[in-house]
CSV table of C-alpha atoms in Angstrom, one decimal:
chain,number,residue,atom,x,y,z
A,1,MET,CA,2.4,9.2,39.3
A,2,LEU,CA,0.6,10.3,36.1
A,3,LYS,CA,-3.0,11.5,36.5
A,4,ILE,CA,-5.1,11.7,33.4
A,5,TYR,CA,-8.3,13.7,33.8
A,6,PHE,CA,-11.4,12.8,31.7
A,7,SER,CA,-14.5,14.8,31.0
A,8,GLY,CA,-17.7,13.1,29.8
A,9,GLU,CA,-16.7,14.0,26.3
A,10,ASP,CA,-13.3,12.5,26.8
A,11,ILE,CA,-14.9,9.2,27.9
A,12,LEU,CA,-16.9,9.1,24.6
A,13,ARG,CA,-13.8,9.8,22.5
A,14,THR,CA,-11.5,7.2,24.2
A,15,ARG,CA,-10.6,4.2,22.1
A,16,VAL,CA,-8.1,1.3,21.7
A,17,ALA,CA,-5.7,1.4,18.7
A,18,PRO,CA,-6.8,-1.0,15.9
A,19,GLY,CA,-3.8,-3.2,16.3
A,20,ALA,CA,-0.1,-3.3,17.1
A,21,ASP,CA,1.5,0.0,16.3
A,22,PRO,CA,4.7,-0.7,14.3
A,23,VAL,CA,6.4,2.6,15.1
A,24,TRP,CA,5.8,2.4,18.9
A,25,GLU,CA,6.9,-1.3,18.9
A,26,MET,CA,10.1,-0.4,17.1
A,27,VAL,CA,10.9,2.5,19.4
A,28,LEU,CA,10.1,0.7,22.6
A,29,SER,CA,12.1,-2.4,21.5
A,30,LEU,CA,15.2,-0.1,21.2
A,31,HIS,CA,14.7,0.8,24.9
A,32,LEU,CA,14.3,-2.9,25.9
A,33,LEU,CA,17.3,-3.9,23.8
A,34,GLN,CA,19.6,-1.4,25.5
A,35,GLY,CA,18.1,-1.6,29.0
A,36,ARG,CA,19.2,-3.6,32.1
A,37,SER,CA,16.2,-5.8,32.2
A,38,ARG,CA,17.0,-9.5,31.6
A,39,ASP,CA,13.5,-10.8,31.0
A,40,PRO,CA,14.0,-14.5,30.2
A,41,LEU,CA,11.0,-14.3,27.8
A,42,MET,CA,13.0,-11.9,25.6
A,43,ALA,CA,16.5,-13.4,26.0
A,44,THR,CA,16.5,-15.2,22.6
A,45,TRP,CA,15.2,-12.1,20.8
A,46,ARG,CA,18.0,-10.0,22.4
A,47,ARG,CA,20.7,-12.4,21.3
A,48,ALA,CA,19.3,-12.6,17.8
A,49,VAL,CA,19.0,-8.9,17.4
A,50,ALA,CA,22.4,-8.2,18.9
A,51,ARG,CA,24.0,-10.7,16.5
A,52,GLY,CA,22.2,-9.2,13.5
A,53,LEU,CA,23.3,-5.7,14.5
A,54,ARG,CA,26.9,-6.9,14.5
A,55,GLN,CA,26.7,-8.7,11.2
A,56,ASP,CA,24.1,-7.0,9.0
A,57,ILE,CA,24.0,-3.3,9.8
A,58,ALA,CA,26.9,-0.9,10.1
A,59,SER,CA,26.9,0.7,13.6
A,60,ASP,CA,27.2,4.3,12.2
A,61,GLN,CA,23.9,3.9,10.4
A,62,LEU,CA,22.1,3.4,13.7
A,63,ARG,CA,24.1,5.7,15.9
A,64,LEU,CA,21.7,8.6,15.8
A,65,LEU,CA,18.6,6.3,16.2
A,66,PHE,CA,20.1,4.7,19.3
A,67,ALA,CA,21.2,8.0,20.7
A,68,LEU,CA,17.6,9.3,20.3
A,69,ASN,CA,16.3,6.3,22.3
A,70,PRO,CA,18.2,5.9,25.6
A,71,PRO,CA,17.2,2.9,27.7
A,72,ARG,CA,15.7,5.1,30.4
A,73,GLY,CA,14.1,8.5,30.7
A,74,TYR,CA,12.9,10.8,28.1
A,75,PHE,CA,12.8,10.1,24.3
A,76,PRO,CA,11.6,12.5,21.6
A,77,ASP,CA,7.8,12.6,21.1
A,78,PHE,CA,8.3,13.2,17.3
A,79,LEU,CA,9.6,9.6,16.9
A,80,THR,CA,6.1,8.2,17.6
A,81,PRO,CA,3.7,10.4,15.7
A,82,TYR,CA,-0.1,9.8,16.0
A,83,ALA,CA,-0.1,9.0,12.2
A,84,SER,CA,1.6,5.6,13.0
A,85,VAL,CA,-1.9,4.3,14.0
A,86,SER,CA,-2.4,4.0,10.2
A,87,GLY,CA,0.8,2.0,9.6
A,88,PHE,CA,4.6,2.1,9.5
A,89,GLU,CA,4.9,4.1,6.3
A,90,SER,CA,2.4,6.7,7.5
A,91,GLY,CA,4.5,7.0,10.7
A,92,LEU,CA,7.7,7.4,8.8
A,93,ASP,CA,6.1,10.1,6.5
A,94,ALA,CA,5.1,11.9,9.7
A,95,VAL,CA,8.6,11.7,11.1
A,96,ARG,CA,10.1,13.2,7.9
A,97,SER,CA,7.5,16.0,8.0
A,98,THR,CA,8.0,16.9,11.7
A,99,PRO,CA,7.9,20.7,12.1
A,100,VAL,CA,11.3,22.3,12.9
A,101,PRO,CA,10.0,23.9,16.2
A,102,LEU,CA,9.0,20.4,17.5
A,103,LEU,CA,12.3,18.9,16.4
A,104,HIS,CA,14.2,21.6,18.2
A,105,HIS,CA,12.1,21.4,21.3
A,106,ASP,CA,12.4,17.6,21.6
A,107,LEU,CA,16.1,17.4,21.0
A,108,THR,CA,16.8,20.3,23.4
A,109,VAL,CA,15.0,18.3,26.2
A,110,LEU,CA,16.9,15.1,25.2
A,111,ALA,CA,20.3,16.9,25.1
A,112,ALA,CA,19.8,18.2,28.7
A,113,GLU,CA,20.5,14.7,30.0
A,114,ASN,CA,22.1,12.8,27.2
A,115,LEU,CA,25.2,13.2,25.0
A,116,LEU,CA,24.1,13.3,21.3
A,117,PRO,CA,26.1,12.9,18.1
A,118,SER,CA,26.9,15.8,15.9
A,119,SER,CA,24.1,14.8,13.4
A,120,ALA,CA,21.5,15.7,16.1
A,121,SER,CA,22.2,19.4,15.5
A,122,ALA,CA,21.4,19.0,11.8
A,123,LEU,CA,18.3,17.0,12.8
A,124,ALA,CA,17.2,19.8,15.1
A,125,ARG,CA,17.4,22.2,12.2
A,126,GLY,CA,15.1,19.9,10.2
A,127,GLU,CA,17.6,19.1,7.4
A,128,PRO,CA,15.8,16.8,5.0
A,129,GLU,CA,18.8,14.5,4.4
A,130,VAL,CA,19.2,13.8,8.1
A,131,LEU,CA,15.5,13.1,8.5
A,132,ARG,CA,15.7,10.7,5.6
A,133,GLN,CA,18.7,9.0,7.0
A,134,LEU,CA,16.9,8.6,10.3
A,135,THR,CA,13.8,7.0,8.8
A,136,ASP,CA,16.0,4.8,6.7
A,137,SER,CA,17.7,3.5,9.9
A,138,MET,CA,14.3,3.0,11.4
A,139,GLU,CA,13.3,0.8,8.5
A,140,GLN,CA,16.6,-1.1,8.7
A,141,TYR,CA,16.3,-1.8,12.4
A,142,ARG,CA,12.6,-2.8,12.0
A,143,SER,CA,13.5,-5.4,9.4
A,144,LEU,CA,15.9,-7.0,11.8
A,145,ALA,CA,14.3,-6.7,15.2
A,146,ILE,CA,10.5,-6.5,14.5
A,147,SER,CA,9.5,-7.9,11.1
A,148,PRO,CA,10.6,-11.5,11.7
A,149,TYR,CA,8.5,-11.6,14.9
A,150,TRP,CA,5.5,-9.4,13.7
A,151,ALA,CA,2.9,-12.2,13.7
A,152,ARG,CA,3.7,-13.1,17.3
A,153,ILE,CA,3.6,-9.4,18.3
A,154,GLN,CA,0.2,-9.0,16.6
A,155,ALA,CA,-1.1,-12.1,18.3
A,156,ALA,CA,-0.3,-10.8,21.8
A,157,VAL,CA,-1.8,-7.4,21.0
A,158,GLU,CA,-5.0,-8.9,19.4
A,159,ALA,CA,-5.4,-11.1,22.5
A,160,ASP,CA,-5.3,-7.9,24.7
A,161,ARG,CA,-7.7,-6.1,22.3
A,162,SER,CA,-10.2,-8.9,22.7
A,163,ARG,CA,-9.9,-8.7,26.5
A,164,ARG,CA,-10.5,-4.9,26.3
A,165,ALA,CA,-13.4,-5.3,24.0
A,166,ARG,CA,-15.2,-7.7,26.4
A,167,ALA,CA,-14.6,-5.2,29.2
A,168,LEU,CA,-16.1,-2.4,27.0
A,169,LEU,CA,-19.1,-4.5,26.2
A,170,ASP,CA,-19.7,-5.5,29.9
A,171,GLY,CA,-19.0,-2.1,31.5
A,172,GLY,CA,-18.7,0.6,28.8
A,173,VAL,CA,-15.7,2.9,28.6
A,174,GLU,CA,-15.4,3.0,32.4
A,175,GLY,CA,-15.3,-0.8,32.4
A,176,LEU,CA,-12.5,-0.6,29.8
A,177,LEU,CA,-10.5,1.8,31.9
A,178,THR,CA,-11.1,-0.3,35.0
A,179,SER,CA,-9.7,-3.3,33.2
A,180,LEU,CA,-6.3,-1.7,32.9
A,181,ARG,CA,-5.4,-2.6,36.5
A,182,PRO,CA,-3.0,-3.2,38.3
A,183,ALA,CA,-0.7,-0.8,36.4
A,184,MET,CA,-3.4,1.8,36.3
A,185,ARG,CA,-6.4,2.8,38.5
A,186,TRP,CA,-9.6,4.4,37.3
A,187,ASP,CA,-11.5,6.4,39.9
A,188,SER,CA,-14.1,9.2,39.5
A,189,GLY,CA,-13.0,10.5,36.1
A,190,VAL,CA,-9.2,10.1,36.8
A,191,LEU,CA,-6.9,7.4,35.4
A,192,GLU,CA,-3.9,7.1,37.6
A,193,VAL,CA,-0.7,5.5,36.2
A,194,ARG,CA,1.2,4.0,39.1
A,195,ASP,CA,5.0,3.9,39.2
A,196,TYR,CA,5.2,6.6,36.5
A,197,PRO,CA,8.7,8.1,36.7
A,198,ASP,CA,7.5,11.7,37.0
A,199,SER,CA,4.6,13.4,38.8
A,200,ARG,CA,2.4,14.8,36.0
A,201,GLU,CA,-1.1,15.7,35.2
A,202,LEU,CA,-2.7,15.4,31.8
A,203,HIS,CA,-6.0,17.1,31.0
A,204,LEU,CA,-7.6,15.6,27.9
A,205,ASP,CA,-9.8,18.7,27.3
A,206,GLY,CA,-12.3,16.9,25.2
A,207,ARG,CA,-9.8,15.2,22.9
A,208,GLY,CA,-10.2,11.7,24.3
A,209,LEU,CA,-7.4,9.2,24.7
A,210,LEU,CA,-5.9,6.7,22.4
A,211,LEU,CA,-4.9,3.5,24.3
A,212,VAL,CA,-2.1,1.6,22.5
A,213,PRO,CA,-1.5,-2.0,23.6
A,214,SER,CA,2.2,-2.8,23.1
A,215,PHE,CA,4.3,-5.9,23.2
A,216,PHE,CA,7.6,-4.1,23.9
A,217,CYS,CA,6.3,-1.7,26.4
A,218,ALA,CA,7.9,-2.3,29.8
A,219,ARG,CA,6.0,-2.6,33.0
A,220,THR,CA,5.1,1.1,33.2
A,221,PRO,CA,2.8,2.7,30.6
A,222,VAL,CA,4.2,5.5,28.4
A,223,ALA,CA,2.7,8.9,27.6
A,224,LEU,CA,3.9,11.7,25.4
A,225,LEU,CA,5.5,14.6,27.2
A,226,ASN,CA,4.1,17.4,25.1
A,227,PRO,CA,0.5,18.0,26.3
A,228,ALA,CA,-0.4,19.8,23.0
A,229,LEU,CA,0.0,16.6,21.0
A,230,PRO,CA,-3.0,14.2,20.6
A,231,PRO,CA,-3.2,12.2,23.9
A,232,VAL,CA,-1.8,8.7,23.7
A,233,LEU,CA,-1.2,6.1,26.4
A,234,VAL,CA,0.9,3.0,25.6
A,235,TYR,CA,0.5,0.1,28.0
A,236,PRO,CA,2.1,-3.4,28.2
A,237,VAL,CA,0.3,-6.6,27.1
A,238,ASP,CA,0.9,-10.1,28.2
A,239,ARG,CA,3.8,-11.3,26.0
A,240,LEU,CA,2.3,-14.9,25.9
A,241,GLY,CA,5.6,-16.7,26.1
A,242,GLY,CA,7.9,-14.1,24.6
A,243,LEU,CA,9.7,-14.1,21.3
A,244,ALA,CA,11.7,-17.3,21.1
A,245,PRO,CA,11.9,-17.5,17.3
A,246,ALA,CA,10.5,-20.5,15.4
A,247,SER,CA,12.6,-22.4,12.8
A,248,GLY,CA,13.8,-19.9,10.2
A,249,GLU,CA,13.0,-16.8,12.2
A,250,GLY,CA,15.7,-14.6,13.5
A,251,GLY,CA,18.5,-17.3,13.4
A,252,GLY,CA,16.4,-20.1,14.9
A,253,VAL,CA,17.8,-23.7,14.8
A,254,SER,CA,16.9,-25.8,11.8
A,255,GLY,CA,15.2,-29.1,12.1
A,256,PRO,CA,11.7,-30.5,12.6
A,257,ASN,CA,9.0,-27.9,12.9
A,258,PRO,CA,6.9,-28.6,16.0
A,259,GLY,CA,4.1,-26.3,14.6
A,260,ARG,CA,3.7,-28.6,11.6
A,261,GLU,CA,3.5,-31.7,13.8
A,262,ALA,CA,0.9,-30.0,16.0
A,263,LEU,CA,-1.2,-28.9,12.9
A,264,ALA,CA,-1.5,-32.6,12.0
A,265,ALA,CA,-3.5,-33.1,15.2
A,266,LEU,CA,-6.1,-30.6,14.2
A,267,LEU,CA,-8.2,-32.8,11.9
A,268,GLY,CA,-11.7,-33.1,13.2
A,269,ARG,CA,-15.0,-31.1,13.3
A,270,THR,CA,-14.8,-30.2,17.0
A,271,ARG,CA,-11.5,-28.4,16.8
A,272,ALA,CA,-12.6,-26.6,13.6
A,273,ALA,CA,-15.7,-25.5,15.6
A,274,VAL,CA,-13.4,-24.4,18.5
A,275,LEU,CA,-11.4,-22.3,16.0
A,276,GLU,CA,-14.6,-20.7,14.7
A,277,VAL,CA,-16.1,-19.7,18.1
A,278,SER,CA,-12.8,-18.2,19.1
A,279,ASP,CA,-12.9,-15.7,16.2
A,280,ASP,CA,-14.1,-12.9,18.4
A,281,GLY,CA,-12.6,-14.2,21.6
A,282,CYS,CA,-14.1,-16.9,23.8
A,283,THR,CA,-13.6,-18.1,27.3
A,284,THR,CA,-13.3,-21.8,28.0
A,285,GLY,CA,-16.7,-21.9,29.6
A,286,GLU,CA,-18.4,-20.1,26.7
A,287,MET,CA,-16.7,-22.5,24.3
A,288,ALA,CA,-18.0,-25.5,26.2
A,289,ARG,CA,-21.6,-24.0,26.3
A,290,ARG,CA,-21.6,-23.1,22.6
A,291,LEU,CA,-20.3,-26.4,21.4
A,292,ASN,CA,-22.2,-28.5,24.0
A,293,ILE,CA,-19.0,-30.2,25.2
A,294,SER,CA,-17.5,-30.4,28.7
A,295,ALA,CA,-15.2,-27.7,30.0
A,296,ALA,CA,-12.4,-30.2,30.2
A,297,ALA,CA,-12.8,-31.1,26.5
A,298,ALA,CA,-12.9,-27.5,25.5
A,299,SER,CA,-9.7,-26.8,27.4
A,300,GLN,CA,-8.0,-29.8,25.8
A,301,HIS,CA,-9.0,-28.8,22.2
A,302,ALA,CA,-7.9,-25.2,22.9
A,303,THR,CA,-4.5,-26.5,24.1
A,304,VAL,CA,-3.9,-28.4,20.9
A,305,LEU,CA,-4.8,-25.3,18.8
A,306,ARG,CA,-2.6,-23.1,21.0
A,307,ASN,CA,0.3,-25.5,20.6
A,308,ALA,CA,-0.2,-25.3,16.8
A,309,GLY,CA,0.1,-21.5,16.9
A,310,LEU,CA,-3.6,-20.9,16.0
A,311,LEU,CA,-4.8,-19.7,19.4
A,312,VAL,CA,-3.5,-17.6,22.2
A,313,SER,CA,-4.9,-18.0,25.7
A,314,GLN,CA,-4.8,-15.2,28.3
A,315,ARG,CA,-5.9,-15.6,32.0
A,316,ASP,CA,-7.9,-12.9,33.5
A,317,ARG,CA,-8.7,-13.6,37.2
A,318,ASN,CA,-10.7,-16.9,37.1
A,319,THR,CA,-11.3,-17.1,33.4
A,320,VAL,CA,-9.1,-17.9,30.4
A,321,LEU,CA,-9.8,-16.0,27.1
A,322,HIS,CA,-8.9,-17.7,23.8
A,323,THR,CA,-8.4,-15.6,20.7
A,324,LEU,CA,-7.1,-16.4,17.2
A,325,THR,CA,-3.6,-15.7,16.1
A,326,PRO,CA,-3.1,-14.2,12.6
A,327,LEU,CA,-2.3,-17.8,11.4
A,328,GLY,CA,-5.4,-19.1,13.1
A,329,ARG,CA,-7.5,-16.5,11.4
A,330,ALA,CA,-5.9,-17.3,8.0
A,331,VAL,CA,-6.7,-21.0,8.5
A,332,LEU,CA,-10.3,-20.2,9.5
A,333,GLU,CA,-10.9,-17.9,6.5
A,334,SER,CA,-9.4,-20.4,4.1
């Protein structure tokens, strides 16, 4: 179990990441791709990525990247720098600028339980060419495994952020931390991460905690091993149906686009209003009250919008929260 200790100052400085973190998603997807889990929601994604790796990218280009990310156990902290909260390029710049002592420490820990290629020694010495090759391989892998699905990943993360925002408004930061159950338990200033692979304690010491909702995070939340680094806790979100690619994405089958057919059903003032009230997240009951329609009608309109890819719906106990996808927001803003 991981126990994270908060002071009053830590509670004030705790926040949720502003969106899906592209570096964390890329790294955690590598673990999922190589792991034993056979989540049916991710089966199509696995097949498409495996096929792409065989066809599009030479295996030697990715050998070091895969070796640094075993399917289970420790992986280097330097691969997921705090700077990635500002975007993928910022994250890669931080990886290329990793101090040599941190590289040496992380790779020593990793080598204790994993066989690493010879290039890892040059990486541990901080050789710029090897760091550049590593970040190039991160970009190549991302273009194949993450970029074609990014809108869907963002939609799932945004749905979770809306849920956490409501918890924060209703109960403050303690309400936010309480909402992370069942994987975590908040009690008297301590956040307990259940089923964590090691028994650890993390004292925030006034630094606060960055909560990072992640599509590719497995069932157990992830924290950095080095307590001196800015505290980060990555936790899984509802995958909202997985990553079965649409037509034209990741090798999908060509033919009629069901999204286009569903969009044709959207004409009408009520559904436009449903889209508008869902901008900041809205439950079915709130939608019905705001638009003065029945709950059944609100649910029906939300279903049409969801089938068209404009909304995502997430159940939380006895309520269903509807939020816009990136496409839905683009339609609303246009």
